[in-house]
Coordinates of C-alpha atoms and ligand atoms in Angstrom, one line a residue:
X1 CA 177.8 46.5 88.8
X2 CA 180.5 47.2 86.4
X3 CA 177.7 48.0 83.9
X4 CA 177.2 51.3 85.6
X5 CA 180.7 52.4 84.8
X6 CA 180.4 51.3 81.2
X7 CA 177.1 53.1 80.9
X8 CA 178.7 56.2 82.2
X9 CA 181.4 56.1 79.5
X10 CA 179.0 55.3 76.8
X11 CA 176.2 57.8 77.7
X12 CA 178.4 60.8 78.3
X13 CA 179.5 60.6 74.7
X14 CA 176.1 61.7 73.4
X15 CA 175.8 65.1 71.9
X16 CA 174.5 68.0 73.9
X17 CA 175.5 66.5 77.3
X18 CA 179.1 65.7 76.4
X19 CA 181.3 65.5 79.4
X20 CA 178.8 66.6 81.9
X21 CA 179.8 64.1 84.4
X22 CA 183.4 64.2 83.4
X23 CA 183.3 67.9 84.2
X24 CA 181.7 67.5 87.5
X25 CA 183.5 66.3 90.6
X26 CA 180.6 64.5 92.1
X27 CA 180.1 62.5 89.0
X28 CA 183.8 61.6 89.1
X29 CA 183.5 60.8 92.8
X30 CA 180.5 58.6 92.5
X31 CA 182.2 56.8 89.6
X32 CA 185.3 56.2 91.5
X33 CA 183.6 54.9 94.6
X34 CA 181.2 52.6 92.9
X35 CA 182.4 49.0 93.0
X36 CA 180.7 45.7 93.1
X37 CA 182.4 44.6 96.3
X38 CA 179.9 45.6 98.9
X39 CA 180.2 43.3 101.9
X40 CA 177.3 45.2 103.5
X41 CA 174.5 43.8 101.3
X42 CA 174.2 40.0 101.5
X43 CA 170.8 39.5 99.7
X44 CA 170.0 38.9 96.1
X45 CA 168.5 42.0 94.4
X46 CA 165.1 41.5 93.0
X47 CA 163.5 42.9 89.9
X48 CA 160.7 45.6 89.6
X49 CA 157.2 44.3 89.9
X50 CA 153.7 45.4 89.0
X51 CA 151.9 42.6 90.8
X52 CA 149.5 43.1 93.8
X53 CA 151.8 41.6 96.3
X54 CA 155.0 42.1 98.3
X55 CA 158.1 40.6 96.8
X56 CA 161.3 40.2 98.8
X57 CA 164.7 38.5 98.0
X58 CA 165.0 34.6 98.2
X59 CA 165.3 33.6 101.8
X60 CA 163.1 36.4 103.0
X61 CA 159.5 36.3 104.1
X62 CA 156.9 39.1 104.6
X63 CA 154.0 38.9 107.0
X64 CA 151.2 41.3 107.9
X65 CA 151.5 42.4 111.5
X66 CA 148.4 44.7 111.6
X67 CA 146.1 46.6 109.1
X68 CA 143.9 49.6 109.2
X69 CA 140.8 48.7 111.2
X70 CA 142.2 45.7 113.1
X71 CA 141.3 45.7 116.8
X72 CA 143.8 47.3 119.2
X73 CA 142.1 46.3 122.4
X74 CA 140.4 43.2 123.7
X75 CA 136.7 43.2 122.7
X76 CA 137.2 45.9 120.0
X77 CA 135.2 45.3 116.8
X78 CA 136.8 43.5 113.9
X79 CA 137.4 45.4 110.8
X80 CA 134.3 46.2 108.7
X81 CA 134.1 49.0 106.2
X82 CA 130.8 49.9 107.8
X83 CA 132.5 50.5 111.2
X84 CA 131.6 53.7 113.0
X85 CA 133.8 56.2 114.9
X86 CA 133.4 54.4 118.2
X87 CA 134.8 51.2 116.6
X88 CA 137.6 53.2 114.9
X89 CA 138.6 54.6 118.2
X90 CA 139.5 51.0 119.3
X91 CA 141.2 50.0 116.1
X92 CA 144.5 50.6 114.3
X93 CA 144.4 53.8 112.4
X94 CA 144.7 54.3 108.6
X95 CA 147.6 55.0 106.2
X96 CA 150.3 53.9 108.6
X97 CA 153.6 55.9 108.0
X98 CA 156.6 56.4 110.2
X99 CA 157.1 54.1 113.2
X100 CA 159.5 53.1 115.9
X101 CA 160.0 49.8 117.6
X102 CA 160.7 50.0 121.4
X103 CA 161.8 46.7 123.0
X104 CA 160.8 46.2 126.6
X105 CA 162.0 42.7 127.2
X106 CA 162.9 39.6 125.2
X107 CA 159.3 38.9 124.5
X108 CA 157.6 42.3 125.0
X109 CA 157.7 45.5 122.8
X110 CA 155.9 48.5 121.8
X111 CA 155.4 49.8 118.2
X112 CA 154.5 53.5 117.8
X113 CA 153.0 54.0 114.4
X114 CA 151.8 57.2 112.7
X115 CA 148.4 57.1 110.9
X116 CA 148.8 59.8 108.3
X117 CA 145.5 60.2 106.6
X118 CA 142.4 58.5 105.2
X119 CA 141.2 57.6 101.7
X120 CA 137.5 58.5 101.4
X121 CA 137.1 55.8 98.7
X122 CA 137.7 53.1 101.2
X123 CA 137.0 54.7 104.6
X124 CA 133.3 54.9 103.8
X125 CA 130.9 52.5 102.1
X126 CA 129.6 55.5 100.2
X127 CA 133.1 56.4 99.2
X128 CA 132.8 59.9 100.6
X129 CA 129.7 61.0 98.7
X130 CA 127.5 61.7 101.7
X131 CA 129.7 62.5 104.7
X132 CA 127.8 62.9 108.0
X133 CA 128.9 63.9 111.5
X134 CA 129.9 60.4 112.5
X135 CA 131.8 59.9 109.3
X136 CA 133.9 63.0 110.2
X137 CA 134.4 61.6 113.7
X138 CA 135.5 58.3 112.2
X139 CA 138.0 59.9 109.9
X140 CA 139.4 61.9 112.8
X141 CA 139.6 58.7 114.8
X142 CA 141.5 56.9 112.0
X143 CA 144.2 59.7 112.0
X144 CA 147.0 60.3 114.6
X145 CA 149.1 57.6 116.2
X146 CA 148.6 54.0 117.2
X147 CA 150.6 52.6 120.1
X148 CA 150.6 48.8 119.7
X149 CA 151.9 46.4 122.3
X150 CA 153.7 43.3 120.8
X151 CA 154.4 39.9 122.3
X152 CA 156.9 37.4 120.9
X153 CA 155.5 33.9 120.6
X154 CA 157.6 31.1 119.2
X155 CA 160.0 33.6 117.9
X156 CA 157.4 35.7 116.1
X157 CA 156.3 39.2 117.1
X158 CA 152.5 39.7 117.2
X159 CA 149.9 42.2 118.5
X160 CA 149.0 41.8 122.1
X161 CA 145.4 43.0 122.6
X162 CA 145.8 42.6 126.4
X163 CA 148.8 45.0 126.4
X164 CA 148.3 47.9 128.9
X165 CA 150.3 50.3 126.7
X166 CA 147.9 50.0 123.7
X167 CA 146.6 53.4 122.9
X168 CA 145.1 55.5 120.2
X169 CA 145.9 59.1 119.8
X170 CA 143.6 60.9 117.3
X171 CA 142.7 64.2 115.7
X172 CA 140.8 65.0 118.9
X173 CA 143.1 63.8 121.7
X174 CA 144.2 66.3 124.3
X175 CA 147.7 67.6 123.9
X176 CA 149.8 70.5 125.3
X177 CA 151.6 73.2 123.4
X178 CA 155.0 73.8 124.8
X179 CA 157.9 76.2 124.1
X180 CA 158.1 79.7 122.8
X181 CA 154.7 79.7 121.0
X182 CA 152.7 78.3 123.9
X183 CA 150.0 80.6 125.1
X184 CA 150.6 83.1 122.2
X185 CA 147.7 85.3 121.0
X186 CA 147.8 83.5 117.6
X187 CA 147.2 80.2 119.3
X188 CA 144.1 81.2 121.3
X189 CA 140.7 79.9 120.1
X190 CA 137.1 80.0 121.4
X191 CA 137.5 76.6 123.0
X192 CA 141.0 77.3 124.3
X193 CA 141.6 80.9 125.5
X194 CA 144.9 79.8 127.1
X195 CA 146.5 78.9 123.7
X196 CA 148.1 75.9 125.4
X197 CA 145.5 73.1 125.3
X198 CA 145.4 71.7 121.8
X199 CA 143.1 69.1 120.5
X200 CA 144.6 66.5 118.3
X201 CA 147.3 65.6 115.9
X202 CA 146.7 64.7 112.2
X203 CA 148.5 64.1 109.0
X204 CA 151.2 62.5 111.0
X205 CA 153.8 61.7 108.4
X206 CA 157.2 60.3 109.6
X207 CA 158.8 60.2 113.0
X208 CA 161.7 60.4 115.3
X209 CA 163.1 58.8 118.3
X210 CA 164.8 60.4 121.4
X211 CA 167.5 58.7 123.5
X212 CA 165.2 59.3 126.6
X213 CA 162.7 56.9 125.1
X214 CA 160.0 59.1 123.7
X215 CA 158.5 59.1 120.2
X216 CA 158.3 62.1 117.9
X217 CA 155.4 62.3 115.4
X218 CA 155.5 65.0 112.7
X219 CA 152.5 66.9 111.4
X220 CA 152.7 67.3 107.7
X221 CA 149.8 68.4 105.4
X222 CA 147.7 69.9 108.2
X223 CA 146.4 72.6 105.8
X224 CA 144.3 70.0 103.9
X225 CA 141.8 69.8 106.8
X226 CA 140.9 73.5 106.9
X227 CA 138.4 75.4 104.9
X228 CA 137.2 79.0 105.0
X229 CA 133.4 79.3 104.7
X230 CA 133.7 83.1 104.4
X231 CA 134.5 84.7 101.1
X232 CA 137.1 87.0 102.8
X233 CA 140.7 85.9 102.3
X234 CA 142.9 85.2 105.3
X235 CA 146.1 86.7 104.0
X236 CA 149.7 85.9 103.1
X237 CA 150.6 83.9 106.2
X238 CA 147.8 81.5 105.5
X239 CA 148.6 81.3 101.8
X240 CA 152.3 80.4 102.5
X241 CA 151.0 77.3 104.4
X242 CA 148.5 76.3 101.6
X243 CA 145.5 77.3 103.8
X244 CA 142.7 78.5 101.5
X245 CA 139.0 78.4 100.7
X246 CA 138.8 74.6 100.3
X247 CA 140.0 71.6 102.2
X248 CA 141.2 68.5 100.5
X249 CA 137.9 66.7 100.7
X250 CA 137.8 65.6 104.3
X251 CA 134.8 67.8 105.1
X252 CA 135.7 68.0 108.7
X253 CA 134.8 71.7 108.8
X254 CA 131.2 70.9 108.0
X255 CA 130.7 69.2 111.4
X256 CA 133.6 70.4 113.5
X257 CA 133.7 74.2 113.6
X258 CA 137.4 74.5 114.5
X259 CA 138.2 73.4 111.0
X260 CA 136.4 76.4 109.6
X261 CA 138.9 79.2 109.6
X262 CA 136.1 81.8 109.2
X263 CA 135.0 80.8 112.8
X264 CA 138.5 79.8 114.2
X265 CA 141.3 81.6 112.3
X266 CA 143.9 80.6 114.8
X267 CA 143.1 76.8 114.8
X268 CA 145.6 76.2 111.9
X269 CA 148.4 77.8 114.0
X270 CA 148.0 74.9 116.4
X271 CA 149.1 72.3 113.8
X272 CA 152.1 71.7 111.7
X273 CA 154.4 70.9 114.7
X274 CA 156.5 68.0 115.9
X275 CA 154.8 66.2 118.8
X276 CA 156.5 64.3 121.5
X277 CA 154.8 61.2 123.0
X278 CA 155.8 59.0 125.8
X279 CA 154.7 55.5 124.6
X280 CA 155.5 54.0 128.0
X281 CA 152.8 56.0 129.7
X282 CA 149.3 55.6 128.2
X283 CA 148.0 58.5 130.4
X284 CA 150.7 61.0 129.4
X285 CA 149.7 64.1 127.5
X286 CA 151.4 64.5 124.1
X287 CA 153.5 67.6 123.8
X288 CA 153.7 69.8 120.7
X289 CA 157.2 71.3 120.5
X290 CA 157.0 74.8 119.1
X291 CA 160.7 75.4 119.2
X292 CA 161.1 73.0 116.3
X293 CA 159.0 75.3 114.1
X294 CA 155.8 75.2 112.2
X295 CA 155.8 73.8 108.7
X296 CA 154.9 70.6 106.9
X297 CA 157.1 68.4 108.9
X298 CA 158.2 65.1 107.3
X299 CA 160.4 63.5 110.0
X300 CA 162.7 64.4 112.9
X301 CA 166.2 62.9 112.8
X302 CA 167.7 63.5 116.2
X303 CA 171.3 63.0 117.3
X304 CA 173.2 63.9 120.4
X305 CA 176.2 66.0 119.4
X306 CA 179.6 65.3 120.9
X307 CA 179.2 68.3 123.3
X308 CA 175.8 67.0 124.5
X309 CA 173.5 69.4 122.6
X310 CA 170.6 67.6 121.0
X311 CA 170.4 68.3 117.3
X312 CA 167.2 67.6 115.2
X313 CA 167.3 67.7 111.4
X314 CA 163.8 68.5 109.9
X315 CA 162.5 68.6 106.3
X316 CA 159.6 70.7 105.1
X317 CA 158.0 68.7 102.3
X318 CA 156.7 71.2 99.8
X319 CA 158.1 72.3 96.5
X320 CA 160.5 75.1 97.1
X321 CA 160.4 74.9 100.9
X322 CA 163.4 74.3 103.1
X323 CA 165.6 72.1 105.3
X324 CA 165.9 73.0 109.1
X325 CA 168.0 72.1 112.0
X326 CA 167.1 72.5 115.7
X327 CA 169.8 72.8 118.4
X328 CA 168.8 72.4 122.0
X329 CA 169.7 75.1 124.5
X330 CA 170.5 72.6 127.2
X331 CA 172.6 69.4 127.1
X332 CA 171.7 65.7 127.3
X333 CA 172.8 64.0 130.4
X334 CA 172.5 60.2 130.4
X335 CA 169.7 59.1 132.7
X336 CA 168.6 62.6 133.8
X337 CA 165.0 63.6 134.1
X338 CA 165.8 67.0 132.6
X339 CA 166.3 65.3 129.1
X340 CA 162.5 65.4 128.8
X341 CA 162.5 69.1 128.5
X342 CA 165.3 69.3 125.9
X343 CA 163.0 69.9 123.0
X344 CA 161.4 72.8 124.8
X345 CA 164.0 75.4 124.1
X346 CA 166.6 75.9 121.5
X347 CA 167.6 77.5 118.3
X348 CA 166.2 76.9 114.9
X349 CA 168.3 77.2 111.8
X350 CA 167.6 76.8 108.0
X351 CA 170.0 75.7 105.3
X352 CA 171.6 77.7 102.5
X353 CA 173.4 75.7 99.9
X354 CA 176.3 77.0 97.8
X355 CA 178.0 75.4 94.8
X356 CA 178.7 76.1 91.2
X357 CA 176.0 75.1 88.9
X358 CA 176.7 71.6 87.5
X359 CA 179.0 70.7 90.3
X360 CA 176.5 68.8 92.5
X361 CA 178.5 69.5 95.6
X362 CA 179.7 72.4 97.7
X363 CA 179.5 74.1 101.0
X364 CA 176.4 75.0 103.0
X365 CA 175.5 77.2 105.9
X366 CA 172.9 77.2 108.7
X367 CA 171.2 80.5 109.0
X368 CA 169.9 81.3 112.4
X369 CA 166.2 81.9 112.9
X370 CA 166.3 83.9 116.1
X371 CA 164.1 86.8 116.7
X372 CA 165.9 90.1 116.5
X373 CA 168.7 88.7 114.2
X374 CA 169.1 88.3 110.5
X375 CA 166.2 90.8 109.8
X376 CA 163.7 88.8 111.9
X377 CA 162.4 92.0 113.3
X378 CA 159.0 93.8 113.7
X379 CA 159.6 95.9 110.6
X380 CA 159.8 92.7 108.6
X381 CA 156.6 91.2 110.1
X382 CA 158.1 89.4 113.1
X383 CA 156.7 91.2 116.2
X384 CA 158.0 88.7 118.8
X385 CA 160.0 85.4 119.2
X386 CA 156.9 83.2 118.8
X387 CA 156.1 84.7 115.4
X388 CA 159.4 83.3 114.1
X389 CA 158.5 79.7 114.8
X390 CA 154.8 80.0 114.0
X391 CA 155.7 81.4 110.6
X392 CA 159.0 79.5 110.2
X393 CA 158.6 79.4 106.4
X394 CA 158.4 83.2 106.1
X395 CA 161.3 83.5 108.6
X396 CA 163.4 81.1 106.3
X397 CA 162.6 83.3 103.3
X398 CA 163.5 86.5 105.2
X399 CA 167.0 85.1 105.9
X400 CA 167.7 83.8 102.5
X401 CA 167.3 80.0 102.7
X402 CA 167.7 77.8 99.7
X403 CA 164.5 76.5 98.1
X404 CA 164.6 72.7 97.9
X405 CA 163.0 69.9 95.8
X406 CA 160.6 68.7 98.6
X407 CA 162.8 67.7 101.6
X408 CA 161.3 64.4 102.9
X409 CA 163.1 62.1 105.4
X410 CA 166.5 62.9 107.0
X411 CA 168.7 60.0 108.3
X412 CA 171.9 60.2 110.2
X413 CA 174.5 57.5 109.5
X414 CA 175.4 55.4 112.7
X415 CA 178.9 56.9 112.7
X416 CA 177.1 60.3 113.5
X417 CA 179.2 62.0 110.8
X418 CA 177.1 62.2 107.7
X419 CA 173.5 63.2 107.3
X420 CA 171.2 62.2 104.3
X421 CA 168.0 63.7 103.0
X422 CA 165.6 62.7 100.3
X423 CA 164.4 65.3 97.9
X424 CA 161.6 63.5 96.3
X425 CA 160.8 65.5 93.1
X426 CA 159.7 69.0 92.1
X427 CA 157.8 69.9 89.0
X428 CA 158.4 73.6 89.7
X429 CA 162.2 73.5 89.7
X430 CA 163.5 75.7 87.0
X431 CA 159.9 76.7 86.3
X432 CA 159.1 79.1 89.1
X433 CA 161.3 82.1 89.4
X434 CA 161.9 81.4 93.1
X435 CA 163.1 77.9 92.3
X436 CA 166.0 78.1 89.8
X437 CA 168.1 75.1 88.8
X438 CA 171.2 75.3 90.8
X439 CA 173.9 73.0 92.3
X440 CA 171.7 71.4 95.0
X441 CA 168.7 71.1 92.7
X442 CA 170.3 70.4 89.4
X443 CA 167.4 69.1 87.3
X444 CA 164.6 71.1 85.7
X445 CA 161.3 69.7 87.0
X446 CA 163.2 67.0 88.8
X447 CA 160.8 64.1 88.0
X448 CA 162.9 61.4 89.7
X449 CA 164.3 63.0 92.9
X450 CA 167.7 62.7 94.5
X451 CA 169.4 62.0 97.8
X452 CA 171.6 64.7 99.3
X453 CA 174.1 64.2 102.1
X454 CA 176.3 66.5 104.1
X455 CA 179.0 66.4 106.8
X456 CA 179.0 69.1 109.4
X457 CA 182.4 70.8 109.9
X458 CA 184.6 68.8 112.2
X459 CA 181.7 66.3 112.8
X460 CA 180.1 69.0 114.9
X461 CA 176.3 69.0 114.3
X462 CA 176.1 72.5 116.0
X463 CA 178.5 74.0 113.4
X464 CA 177.3 76.6 111.0
X465 CA 179.1 75.1 108.1
X466 CA 178.8 71.8 106.2
X467 CA 180.1 70.1 103.1
X468 CA 177.5 68.6 100.8
X469 CA 177.2 66.3 97.8
X470 CA 174.7 64.2 96.1
X471 CA 174.6 60.5 97.0
X472 CA 172.3 59.5 94.2
X473 CA 170.3 61.2 91.5
X474 CA 167.5 58.8 90.6
X475 CA 166.8 58.5 86.9
X476 CA 165.9 56.2 84.1
X477 CA 169.0 55.2 82.0
X478 CA 166.8 53.2 79.6
X479 CA 164.6 56.1 78.6
X480 CA 167.4 58.8 78.8
X481 CA 170.5 57.6 77.0
X482 CA 172.5 60.3 78.7
X483 CA 172.6 63.4 80.9
X484 CA 171.3 64.0 84.4
X485 CA 167.8 62.4 83.7
X486 CA 169.6 59.0 83.2
X487 CA 170.5 59.3 86.9
X488 CA 173.9 59.1 88.6
X489 CA 176.5 56.5 88.2
X490 CA 174.9 54.2 90.8
X491 CA 171.7 53.9 88.9
X492 CA 171.2 51.2 86.3
X493 CA 168.4 49.3 84.6
X494 CA 168.2 46.8 87.4
X495 CA 167.8 49.3 90.4
X496 CA 166.1 52.3 88.9
X497 CA 163.4 53.9 91.0
X498 CA 161.8 57.4 91.4
X499 CA 160.8 59.7 94.2
X500 CA 162.9 58.5 97.2
X501 CA 161.0 59.4 100.4
X502 CA 161.5 57.3 103.5
X503 CA 165.1 56.6 104.4
X504 CA 166.8 55.2 107.3
X505 CA 170.1 53.5 108.4
X506 CA 170.4 50.2 110.1
X507 CA 173.0 49.7 112.8
X508 CA 175.3 48.2 110.1
X509 CA 175.3 51.4 108.0
X510 CA 173.0 50.2 105.2
X511 CA 170.8 53.0 103.9
X512 CA 167.2 51.8 103.3
X513 CA 165.4 53.8 100.7
X514 CA 161.6 53.8 100.2
X515 CA 159.8 55.3 97.3
X516 CA 156.5 57.2 96.9
X517 CA 156.6 57.7 93.3
X518 CA 154.9 57.2 90.0
X519 CA 153.9 53.5 89.5
X520 CA 152.6 53.8 86.0
X521 CA 155.6 51.8 84.7
X522 CA 155.3 53.8 81.5
X523 CA 157.1 56.6 79.7
X524 CA 159.6 58.3 82.0
X525 CA 158.9 55.7 84.6
X526 CA 159.0 52.5 82.4
X527 CA 160.8 49.7 84.1
X528 CA 160.4 51.0 87.6
X529 CA 157.2 49.1 88.5
X530 CA 155.4 49.6 91.8
X531 CA 156.7 51.5 94.8
X532 CA 159.6 49.7 96.5
X533 CA 162.4 49.7 98.9
X534 CA 166.1 49.6 98.0
X535 CA 169.2 49.2 100.1
X536 CA 172.4 51.3 99.5
X537 CA 175.9 50.8 100.6
X538 CA 177.1 54.4 101.2
X539 CA 180.8 53.3 100.9
X540 CA 180.7 51.6 97.5
X541 CA 177.8 53.6 96.2
X542 CA 175.9 50.4 95.2
X543 CA 172.1 50.4 95.4
X544 CA 170.1 47.1 95.3
X545 CA 166.3 46.7 95.1
X546 CA 165.2 44.7 98.2
X547 CA 161.4 44.8 98.1
X548 CA 158.5 45.7 95.9
X549 CA 155.0 46.6 97.2
X550 CA 151.4 45.9 95.9
X551 CA 149.5 48.0 93.4
X552 CA 149.2 51.8 93.9
X553 CA 150.8 51.7 97.4
X554 CA 153.7 53.6 98.9
X555 CA 156.3 51.9 100.9
X556 CA 156.9 54.1 104.0
X557 CA 157.9 53.7 107.6
X558 CA 160.8 51.5 108.8
X559 CA 162.1 50.2 112.1
X560 CA 164.0 47.2 113.3
X561 CA 163.9 45.0 116.4
X562 CA 167.2 45.6 118.1
X563 CA 168.5 42.2 117.0
X564 CA 167.9 43.2 113.4
X565 CA 166.1 40.0 112.8
X566 CA 162.7 41.7 112.2
X567 CA 162.3 44.7 110.0
X568 CA 158.9 46.5 110.1
X569 CA 157.9 48.4 107.1
X570 CA 154.7 50.1 106.0
X571 CA 152.5 49.5 103.0
X572 CA 150.4 52.7 102.7
X573 CA 147.3 53.2 100.7
X574 CA 147.4 50.1 98.4
X575 CA 144.8 50.6 95.7
X576 CA 144.5 54.4 96.2
X577 CA 142.0 56.1 93.8
X578 CA 140.3 52.7 93.4
X579 CA 143.2 51.1 91.6
X580 CA 142.6 47.3 91.5
X581 CA 144.4 46.1 94.7
X582 CA 143.0 43.7 97.3
X583 CA 146.1 43.8 99.5
X584 CA 146.5 42.2 102.0
X585 CA 143.3 40.2 102.4
X586 CA 142.8 39.1 98.7
X587 CA 139.6 38.0 97.2
X588 CA 137.2 40.9 96.6
X589 CA 138.3 42.6 99.8
X590 CA 139.0 46.4 99.9
X591 CA 142.7 47.1 100.2
X592 CA 144.1 48.2 103.6
X593 CA 147.3 50.0 104.7
X594 CA 149.3 47.5 106.8
X595 CA 152.5 47.1 108.8
X596 CA 154.6 44.3 107.4
X597 CA 157.2 42.3 109.2
X598 CA 160.2 41.1 107.1
X599 CA 162.2 38.2 108.5
X600 CA 164.7 35.8 107.1
X601 CA 163.8 32.1 106.9
X602 CA 167.1 31.2 108.4
X603 CA 166.6 33.7 111.2
X604 CA 169.5 35.9 110.2
X605 CA 169.9 39.6 110.3
X606 CA 168.1 41.7 107.7
X607 CA 170.2 42.8 104.8
X608 CA 173.4 41.0 105.9
Ligands
LIG701 FE1 153.9 62.3 104.3 FE2 156.1 64.0 102.6 O1 155.3 62.5 103.1
LIG702 CA1 156.8 60.7 103.1
LIG703 CA1 156.3 61.5 99.4
LIG704 CA1 152.1 59.0 101.7

């Protein structure tokens, strides 16, 4: 690991970027803290890979738990590309993403898994060329959430088709809108004049967990399912959310009128929320939590503050959008039933970052998004409290929030003091006027992404002020001999990667980093190989590559059994856009998104 320090000394001597790191405190800070003596990471780092398989360190094994289309109930049809919507309703959904493991007993558990989207090229035998009504229903059934009961047999977790908690939640399951926007005019539709009874959740990206045992699923690119069959534009509030004339090729609007905004202009207001699900009650109605705002939610990182308030950190994954924080009105009380309503009411905040350009650290502030304050008034287009959460993005602009490089997952260190957020990449940084290069977004077009972290003042997550710095700037030190594109001090030829996305801490404080980046292995991305998972020691700064995925996949989603002997991760969309992958079944099979279990051959804890 000493190479990293040597490279720093060598690369900063190049003309044009002389002394950049030397002149910047974070560069110095990272350089000082990097050492090769991590006692946290006990595995042998692996090299980059372009093969159609999963690679893990020596002494580790990877096994498929469940793949798209596998039965979820006894008697459900086996996977077949020709399966119809009725079959899909009884099978594991597609494109698994964020997930949480809930242990029920030594040998019984539940895994709640998001199913983000579908790939037409594999969902249908006709690859999406002639979509009919049942195809649309099948696509909707492949979206949402899969609740999967697990049983441990001879030390191995496997799917239990008899489990009474097995459940599919789809793009047409019944849910309830709660909080400040529930019942608002803007949420009323022909089918639901109450504005409270919503159908479905889709584009469920990443997730969150509450201490009262519920699962949070986050609606991300909901705009991609809506089209406008009329030639009349819908206006600024639609444009800000990417809602336009065309959908992203799902064609739902052709057979399900609620996805045609010309017919149902309020339907898109009913999506883009965080949804709370009780996985222990298969008859429970999922609740959309409007107090947490409407945007392209990535995940929901929840903590109980020292004073009992529940704080949830939330990223809005879009170039130039923002980072948010929710603080509950009421307080968490161990064991109380009232905890179940904590996400119903509270205050939303959005982040503003300060810091001198080139410093990569500074102070930040949370700006309150409360109706009647900070210019969130009728004169500025916010007629009532609900309008602030329904159009949270516009409220964030109104109060002067900082535009970010696509905030993806947020993760809170187990010591509950520092918070990390991936900023995956942003080709508009320094290009669009509203997205200038600055301290927190230091690179023009940011092709590699970075991971930001902050500490709330006095370790109080409800505080308005925080101190921030950059934990890692991903980069390619082989292609760029110097400067910010080479990456920060803790990046070297052996661990380089691009586009960090999924992150999470294990109980030991290891930071697991998953990538959703360019896998060309060429040009700027040469030497990085397929998407992958790395492990970081936040104390020493070291980052080691732990796992590599198959062709054209993203690695996303992570959760552990409480003994940390099984790690569950997701392989999402292997072979997307018809890239040559046959993962996981091999032969001539079509590739399928899958949940993978990682264990150690000696039965030890993962990463240790
Ligand atoms: Fe679904 Fe921003 O990733
Ligand atoms: Ca993601
Ligand atoms: Ca991503
Ligand atoms: Ca993805």
